[in-house]
PDB file of C-alpha atoms in Angstrom:
ATOM      1  CA  MET I   1       5.869  -7.423  -6.309  1.00 71.00           C
ATOM      2  CA  LEU I   2       7.005  -3.985  -5.284  1.00 76.00           C
ATOM      3  CA  GLN I   3      10.469  -4.402  -6.689  1.00 73.00           C
ATOM      4  CA  GLY I   4       9.217  -4.097 -10.433  1.00 75.00           C
ATOM      5  CA  LEU I   5       7.756  -0.756  -9.645  1.00 79.00           C
ATOM      6  CA  ALA I   6      11.140   0.758 -10.410  1.00 69.00           C
ATOM      7  CA  ASP I   7      10.903  -0.423 -14.013  1.00 72.00           C
ATOM      8  CA  LEU I   8       7.629   1.325 -14.694  1.00 78.00           C
ATOM      9  CA  ASN I   9       7.534   3.895 -17.369  1.00 71.00           C
ATOM     10  CA  LEU I  10       5.390   6.635 -15.910  1.00 74.00           C
ATOM     11  CA  SER I  11       7.479   9.658 -17.327  1.00 66.00           C
ATOM     12  CA  ASP I  12       4.480  11.218 -19.161  1.00 66.00           C
ATOM     13  CA  CYS I  13       2.190  11.070 -16.144  1.00 72.00           C
ATOM     14  CA  SER I  14       0.958  13.802 -13.960  1.00 79.00           C
ATOM     15  CA  GLY I  15       2.649  12.170 -10.985  1.00 83.00           C
ATOM     16  CA  SER I  16       5.767  10.221  -9.929  1.00 88.00           C
ATOM     17  CA  ILE I  17       5.848   6.949  -7.938  1.00 89.00           C
ATOM     18  CA  PHE I  18       8.333   5.438  -5.712  1.00 91.00           C
ATOM     19  CA  VAL I  19       8.548   2.474  -3.249  1.00 91.00           C
ATOM     20  CA  PRO I  20       9.815   3.135   0.422  1.00 93.00           C
ATOM     21  CA  LYS I  21      13.161   1.657   1.402  1.00 92.00           C
ATOM     22  CA  GLN I  22      12.530  -1.854   2.761  1.00 91.00           C
ATOM     23  CA  MET I  23      13.915  -5.081   3.716  1.00 90.00           C
ATOM     24  CA  VAL I  24      12.884  -8.680   4.673  1.00 90.00           C
ATOM     25  CA  VAL I  25      13.575 -10.151   8.208  1.00 89.00           C
ATOM     26  CA  LEU I  26      13.304 -13.764   8.183  1.00 87.00           C
ATOM     27  CA  LYS I  27      14.740 -14.442  11.816  1.00 81.00           C
ATOM     28  CA  ASP I  28      16.195 -13.069  14.704  1.00 77.00           C
ATOM     29  CA  SER I  29      14.876  -9.617  14.647  1.00 71.00           C
ATOM     30  CA  ALA I  30      17.443  -8.230  17.279  1.00 71.00           C
ATOM     31  CA  SER I  31      20.451  -9.061  15.053  1.00 75.00           C
ATOM     32  CA  SER I  32      18.945  -7.293  11.961  1.00 81.00           C
ATOM     33  CA  ALA I  33      19.619  -3.802  13.435  1.00 83.00           C
ATOM     34  CA  ASP I  34      23.199  -3.880  11.997  1.00 84.00           C
ATOM     35  CA  LYS I  35      21.650  -4.848   8.447  1.00 86.00           C
ATOM     36  CA  VAL I  36      18.997  -2.080   8.790  1.00 89.00           C
ATOM     37  CA  VAL I  37      21.680   0.226   9.021  1.00 85.00           C
ATOM     38  CA  GLU I  38      23.976  -1.120   6.253  1.00 87.00           C
ATOM     39  CA  ALA I  39      20.802  -1.019   4.121  1.00 88.00           C
ATOM     40  CA  GLY I  40      20.325   2.798   4.587  1.00 90.00           C
ATOM     41  CA  LEU I  41      17.032   2.448   6.352  1.00 93.00           C
ATOM     42  CA  LYS I  42      16.193   5.325   8.630  1.00 91.00           C
ATOM     43  CA  PHE I  43      13.904   5.199  11.776  1.00 90.00           C
ATOM     44  CA  PRO I  44      11.063   5.016  12.450  1.00 92.00           C
ATOM     45  CA  LEU I  45      10.197   1.781  10.365  1.00 93.00           C
ATOM     46  CA  VAL I  46       6.945   0.284   9.548  1.00 92.00           C
ATOM     47  CA  ALA I  47       7.090  -3.514  10.551  1.00 91.00           C
ATOM     48  CA  LYS I  48       4.267  -5.931   8.952  1.00 89.00           C
ATOM     49  CA  PRO I  49       4.009  -9.728   8.432  1.00 86.00           C
ATOM     50  CA  LEU I  50       5.824 -11.194   5.655  1.00 82.00           C
ATOM     51  CA  TRP I  51       3.066 -13.888   5.230  1.00 76.00           C
ATOM     52  CA  ILE I  52      -0.688 -13.021   5.001  1.00 68.00           C
ATOM     53  CA  ASP I  53      -2.957 -16.014   6.134  1.00 64.00           C
ATOM     54  CA  GLY I  54      -6.293 -14.160   6.747  1.00 64.00           C
ATOM     55  CA  THR I  55      -5.951 -14.170  10.670  1.00 63.00           C
ATOM     56  CA  ALA I  56      -6.062 -10.900  12.575  1.00 60.00           C
ATOM     57  CA  LYS I  57      -2.284 -11.385  13.609  1.00 64.00           C
ATOM     58  CA  SER I  58      -1.273 -11.408   9.878  1.00 61.00           C
ATOM     59  CA  HIS I  59      -2.754  -7.986   9.790  1.00 67.00           C
ATOM     60  CA  GLN I  60      -0.990  -6.508  12.638  1.00 79.00           C
ATOM     61  CA  LEU I  61       1.216  -3.345  12.039  1.00 86.00           C
ATOM     62  CA  PHE I  62       3.951  -1.978  14.245  1.00 89.00           C
ATOM     63  CA  LEU I  63       5.977   1.161  14.259  1.00 90.00           C
ATOM     64  CA  ALA I  64       9.717   0.580  15.393  1.00 90.00           C
ATOM     65  CA  TYR I  65      11.114   3.824  16.373  1.00 89.00           C
ATOM     66  CA  ASP I  66      14.717   2.695  17.271  1.00 88.00           C
ATOM     67  CA  ARG I  67      17.095  -0.312  16.476  1.00 86.00           C
ATOM     68  CA  PHE I  68      16.487  -1.662  19.935  1.00 86.00           C
ATOM     69  CA  SER I  69      12.705  -1.966  19.482  1.00 87.00           C
ATOM     70  CA  LEU I  70      13.319  -4.317  16.769  1.00 87.00           C
ATOM     71  CA  ALA I  71      13.953  -7.177  19.232  1.00 86.00           C
ATOM     72  CA  GLU I  72      10.448  -6.999  20.177  1.00 86.00           C
ATOM     73  CA  LEU I  73       9.269  -8.008  16.650  1.00 87.00           C
ATOM     74  CA  ASP I  74       8.431 -11.517  15.740  1.00 85.00           C
ATOM     75  CA  PRO I  75       9.722 -12.615  12.206  1.00 86.00           C
ATOM     76  CA  PRO I  76       9.310 -13.210   9.445  1.00 88.00           C
ATOM     77  CA  ILE I  77       8.493  -9.531   8.833  1.00 89.00           C
ATOM     78  CA  VAL I  78       8.960  -6.627   6.180  1.00 91.00           C
ATOM     79  CA  LEU I  79      10.585  -3.499   7.554  1.00 93.00           C
ATOM     80  CA  GLN I  80       9.663  -0.471   5.530  1.00 94.00           C
ATOM     81  CA  GLU I  81      10.653   3.316   6.018  1.00 94.00           C
ATOM     82  CA  PHE I  82       7.707   5.325   7.259  1.00 94.00           C
ATOM     83  CA  VAL I  83       6.812   8.215   4.724  1.00 95.00           C
ATOM     84  CA  ASN I  84       4.906  11.254   6.313  1.00 94.00           C
ATOM     85  CA  HIS I  85       1.627  11.025   4.313  1.00 93.00           C
ATOM     86  CA  GLY I  86      -0.924  13.343   6.114  1.00 92.00           C
ATOM     87  CA  GLY I  87      -2.535  10.570   7.778  1.00 91.00           C
ATOM     88  CA  VAL I  88      -4.291   9.376   4.683  1.00 93.00           C
ATOM     89  CA  LEU I  89      -3.936   6.084   2.654  1.00 93.00           C
ATOM     90  CA  PHE I  90      -5.377   5.483  -0.871  1.00 95.00           C
ATOM     91  CA  LYS I  91      -6.565   1.864  -1.591  1.00 94.00           C
ATOM     92  CA  VAL I  92      -6.739   1.425  -5.266  1.00 96.00           C
ATOM     93  CA  PHE I  93      -8.868  -1.538  -6.414  1.00 97.00           C
ATOM     94  CA  VAL I  94      -8.593  -2.959  -9.735  1.00 96.00           C
ATOM     95  CA  VAL I  95     -11.102  -5.186 -11.559  1.00 96.00           C
ATOM     96  CA  GLY I  96     -10.179  -5.792 -15.179  1.00 93.00           C
ATOM     97  CA  ASP I  97     -10.241  -2.176 -16.793  1.00 92.00           C
ATOM     98  CA  THR I  98     -12.115  -0.598 -13.790  1.00 95.00           C
ATOM     99  CA  ILE I  99     -10.371   1.557 -11.318  1.00 96.00           C
ATOM    100  CA  LYS I 100     -11.774   2.342  -7.832  1.00 95.00           C
ATOM    101  CA  VAL I 101     -10.235   4.408  -5.161  1.00 95.00           C
ATOM    102  CA  VAL I 102     -11.172   4.733  -1.565  1.00 93.00           C
ATOM    103  CA  ARG I 103      -9.452   6.826   1.214  1.00 92.00           C
ATOM    104  CA  ARG I 104      -8.501   5.278   4.493  1.00 90.00           C
ATOM    105  CA  LEU I 105      -7.267   7.159   7.806  1.00 89.00           C
ATOM    106  CA  SER I 106      -3.668   6.030   8.360  1.00 88.00           C
ATOM    107  CA  LEU I 107      -0.885   7.193  10.747  1.00 86.00           C
ATOM    108  CA  PRO I 108      -0.371  10.950  11.317  1.00 86.00           C
ATOM    109  CA  ASN I 109       2.787  12.536  10.391  1.00 89.00           C
ATOM    110  CA  ILE I 110       5.851  12.013  12.624  1.00 87.00           C
ATOM    111  CA  SER I 111       7.967  15.355  13.321  1.00 82.00           C
ATOM    112  CA  ASN I 112      11.995  15.076  13.821  1.00 74.00           C
ATOM    113  CA  CYS I 113      11.020  16.300  17.210  1.00 66.00           C
ATOM    114  CA  GLU I 114       8.917  13.248  18.038  1.00 73.00           C
ATOM    115  CA  LYS I 115      11.610  10.983  16.400  1.00 70.00           C
ATOM    116  CA  GLY I 116      13.941  12.104  18.755  1.00 66.00           C
ATOM    117  CA  LYS I 117      11.752  11.632  21.892  1.00 65.00           C
ATOM    118  CA  VAL I 118       9.898   8.416  21.208  1.00 70.00           C
ATOM    119  CA  ASP I 119      11.480   4.940  21.441  1.00 75.00           C
ATOM    120  CA  GLY I 120      10.294   1.383  21.450  1.00 77.00           C
ATOM    121  CA  VAL I 121       7.470  -0.375  19.357  1.00 83.00           C
ATOM    122  CA  PHE I 122       3.937   1.169  18.639  1.00 83.00           C
ATOM    123  CA  LYS I 123       1.116  -1.023  17.389  1.00 82.00           C
ATOM    124  CA  PHE I 124      -1.386   0.601  15.197  1.00 76.00           C
ATOM    125  CA  PRO I 125      -4.722  -0.442  14.007  1.00 65.00           C
ATOM    126  CA  ARG I 126      -5.550  -2.109  10.780  1.00 60.00           C
ATOM    127  CA  VAL I 127      -5.588   0.964   8.457  1.00 60.00           C
ATOM    128  CA  SER I 128      -7.100  -0.816   5.602  1.00 56.00           C
ATOM    129  CA  SER I 129     -10.305  -1.783   7.084  1.00 54.00           C
ATOM    130  CA  ALA I 130     -13.610  -0.298   6.302  1.00 52.00           C
ATOM    131  CA  ALA I 131     -13.833   1.046   9.931  1.00 52.00           C
ATOM    132  CA  ALA I 132     -10.890   3.358   9.059  1.00 58.00           C
ATOM    133  CA  SER I 133     -12.629   4.912   6.133  1.00 63.00           C
ATOM    134  CA  ALA I 134     -11.905   8.691   5.799  1.00 63.00           C
ATOM    135  CA  ASP I 135     -14.907   9.555   3.615  1.00 64.00           C
ATOM    136  CA  ASN I 136     -16.685  11.448   6.381  1.00 62.00           C
ATOM    137  CA  ALA I 137     -13.492  12.810   8.096  1.00 65.00           C
ATOM    138  CA  GLU I 138     -12.506  16.571   7.928  1.00 72.00           C
ATOM    139  CA  LEU I 139      -9.166  16.590   5.999  1.00 75.00           C
ATOM    140  CA  ASP I 140      -6.996  19.072   4.398  1.00 79.00           C
ATOM    141  CA  PRO I 141      -7.986  19.236   0.546  1.00 78.00           C
ATOM    142  CA  SER I 142      -4.356  18.845  -0.489  1.00 80.00           C
ATOM    143  CA  VAL I 143      -4.234  15.660   1.701  1.00 85.00           C
ATOM    144  CA  ALA I 144      -7.722  14.229   0.763  1.00 86.00           C
ATOM    145  CA  GLU I 145      -7.321  14.920  -3.006  1.00 91.00           C
ATOM    146  CA  LEU I 146      -7.361  11.630  -4.848  1.00 92.00           C
ATOM    147  CA  PRO I 147      -4.426  10.820  -7.060  1.00 93.00           C
ATOM    148  CA  PRO I 148      -4.983  11.915 -10.639  1.00 92.00           C
ATOM    149  CA  LYS I 149      -7.013   9.831 -12.761  1.00 92.00           C
ATOM    150  CA  PRO I 150      -4.663   9.669 -15.891  1.00 91.00           C
ATOM    151  CA  PHE I 151      -1.599   8.792 -13.453  1.00 92.00           C
ATOM    152  CA  LEU I 152      -3.852   5.927 -11.887  1.00 94.00           C
ATOM    153  CA  GLU I 153      -4.826   4.611 -15.357  1.00 93.00           C
ATOM    154  CA  ALA I 154      -1.176   4.631 -16.595  1.00 91.00           C
ATOM    155  CA  LEU I 155       0.134   3.185 -13.332  1.00 93.00           C
ATOM    156  CA  VAL I 156      -2.589   0.313 -13.326  1.00 94.00           C
ATOM    157  CA  LYS I 157      -1.956  -0.725 -17.093  1.00 92.00           C
ATOM    158  CA  GLU I 158       1.559  -0.925 -16.502  1.00 91.00           C
ATOM    159  CA  LEU I 159       1.089  -3.148 -13.310  1.00 92.00           C
ATOM    160  CA  ARG I 160      -1.477  -5.370 -15.174  1.00 92.00           C
ATOM    161  CA  SER I 161       1.265  -6.187 -17.762  1.00 90.00           C
ATOM    162  CA  LEU I 162       4.284  -6.267 -15.160  1.00 89.00           C
ATOM    163  CA  LEU I 163       2.333  -8.513 -12.785  1.00 90.00           C
ATOM    164  CA  GLY I 164       0.057 -10.460 -15.252  1.00 92.00           C
ATOM    165  CA  LEU I 165      -2.888  -9.835 -13.019  1.00 93.00           C
ATOM    166  CA  ARG I 166      -6.311  -8.400 -13.622  1.00 93.00           C
ATOM    167  CA  LEU I 167      -7.811  -8.601 -10.123  1.00 95.00           C
ATOM    168  CA  PHE I 168      -5.510  -6.645  -7.515  1.00 95.00           C
ATOM    169  CA  ASN I 169      -5.154  -3.640  -5.169  1.00 94.00           C
ATOM    170  CA  ILE I 170      -2.671  -1.015  -4.626  1.00 95.00           C
ATOM    171  CA  ASP I 171      -2.010   0.672  -1.155  1.00 94.00           C
ATOM    172  CA  MET I 172      -0.472   4.030  -2.037  1.00 95.00           C
ATOM    173  CA  ILE I 173       0.092   7.286   0.011  1.00 96.00           C
ATOM    174  CA  ARG I 174       1.128  10.656  -1.106  1.00 95.00           C
ATOM    175  CA  GLU I 175       4.239  12.381   0.333  1.00 95.00           C
ATOM    176  CA  HIS I 176       3.151  15.014   2.782  1.00 92.00           C
ATOM    177  CA  GLY I 177       3.866  18.600   1.193  1.00 89.00           C
ATOM    178  CA  SER I 178       4.737  17.183  -2.485  1.00 89.00           C
ATOM    179  CA  ASN I 179       3.057  17.716  -5.546  1.00 82.00           C
ATOM    180  CA  ASN I 180       1.697  14.205  -6.436  1.00 88.00           C
ATOM    181  CA  VAL I 181       4.921  12.267  -5.353  1.00 92.00           C
ATOM    182  CA  PHE I 182       3.275   8.937  -4.443  1.00 94.00           C
ATOM    183  CA  TYR I 183       4.548   5.820  -2.658  1.00 94.00           C
ATOM    184  CA  VAL I 184       3.284   2.157  -3.323  1.00 94.00           C
ATOM    185  CA  ILE I 185       3.518   0.591   0.129  1.00 93.00           C
ATOM    186  CA  ASP I 186       1.758  -2.791  -0.787  1.00 91.00           C
ATOM    187  CA  ILE I 187       0.229  -4.672  -3.529  1.00 91.00           C
ATOM    188  CA  ASN I 188      -2.436  -7.394  -3.138  1.00 89.00           C
ATOM    189  CA  TYR I 189      -3.623 -10.038  -5.352  1.00 87.00           C
ATOM    190  CA  PHE I 190      -7.255 -10.843  -5.271  1.00 85.00           C
ATOM    191  CA  PRO I 191      -7.945  -8.564  -1.942  1.00 87.00           C
ATOM    192  CA  GLY I 192     -11.205  -8.359  -0.270  1.00 86.00           C
ATOM    193  CA  TYR I 193     -13.316  -6.469  -2.639  1.00 90.00           C
ATOM    194  CA  ALA I 194     -16.127  -6.019  -0.134  1.00 86.00           C
ATOM    195  CA  LYS I 195     -14.552  -2.644   0.886  1.00 82.00           C
ATOM    196  CA  MET I 196     -14.872  -1.445  -2.786  1.00 90.00           C
ATOM    197  CA  PRO I 197     -17.950   0.602  -3.795  1.00 88.00           C
ATOM    198  CA  ASP I 198     -20.444  -1.018  -6.031  1.00 91.00           C
ATOM    199  CA  TYR I 199     -18.221  -4.185  -6.118  1.00 92.00           C
ATOM    200  CA  GLU I 200     -21.190  -6.484  -7.027  1.00 94.00           C
ATOM    201  CA  GLN I 201     -22.152  -4.407 -10.238  1.00 95.00           C
ATOM    202  CA  VAL I 202     -18.243  -4.225 -11.193  1.00 95.00           C
ATOM    203  CA  PHE I 203     -17.735  -7.878 -10.926  1.00 95.00           C
ATOM    204  CA  VAL I 204     -20.998  -8.704 -12.960  1.00 95.00           C
ATOM    205  CA  ASP I 205     -19.622  -6.566 -15.666  1.00 95.00           C
ATOM    206  CA  PHE I 206     -16.182  -8.086 -15.351  1.00 95.00           C
ATOM    207  CA  PHE I 207     -17.225 -11.643 -15.735  1.00 94.00           C
ATOM    208  CA  HIS I 208     -19.758 -10.749 -18.510  1.00 94.00           C
ATOM    209  CA  ASN I 209     -17.128  -9.088 -20.558  1.00 92.00           C
ATOM    210  CA  MET I 210     -14.684 -12.216 -19.968  1.00 91.00           C
ATOM    211  CA  ALA I 211     -17.427 -14.460 -21.105  1.00 93.00           C
ATOM    212  CA  GLN I 212     -17.968 -12.359 -24.265  1.00 92.00           C
ATOM    213  CA  ASP I 213     -14.204 -12.301 -25.018  1.00 88.00           C
ATOM    214  CA  LYS I 214     -13.871 -16.215 -24.856  1.00 88.00           C
ATOM    215  CA  ARG I 215     -17.249 -16.415 -27.206  1.00 88.00           C
ATOM    216  CA  ARG I 216     -15.097 -14.266 -29.662  1.00 87.00           C
ATOM    217  CA  CYS I 217     -12.142 -16.137 -29.217  1.00 84.00           C
ATOM    218  CA  LYS I 218     -13.954 -19.369 -30.268  1.00 73.00           C
TER     219      LYS I 218
END
């Protein structure tokens, strides 16, 4: 789902979108170290399960600081380059034509000094949960500012066409210190909408509009 983002036409929008370098490890994480280097991925790497089945384990996230730490991870997993983003994640919920954005606290920035001193694997909390809400946190305005509305509308329009979906969410981050350079780190189809503000009314309107559209088609 992330691979198709490279083909999106967002040239006229007030922002740019990228996907962190990533690779899939299906088995034997220890022997994947050479492949990681060959693929040009730079540590630290975020490691997350390839399959999501609703269990707590399927939402566990790890940060691998060096090639030797990969042996501690259980495949199948996705390895993704970590991008400094000021510790804030944006969850973009899409329900038909409606777009809602919420902030979530995420991992803090990692300095080059820290990269050289730290090794091993670090397990971090589930940043997408409602408990990680950043609404009441004291944040730098440049970090907390939501993605521009025209940019999100254009991105969602392109993704709806590309994926053929009307119910999905996007996890995205703003590269720290950049002027609206964003990275999409995950796309989920039919996510848990209980985290989205006013989801009840949004879904009532969505199903009502679908019913009206079907009546018109008849």
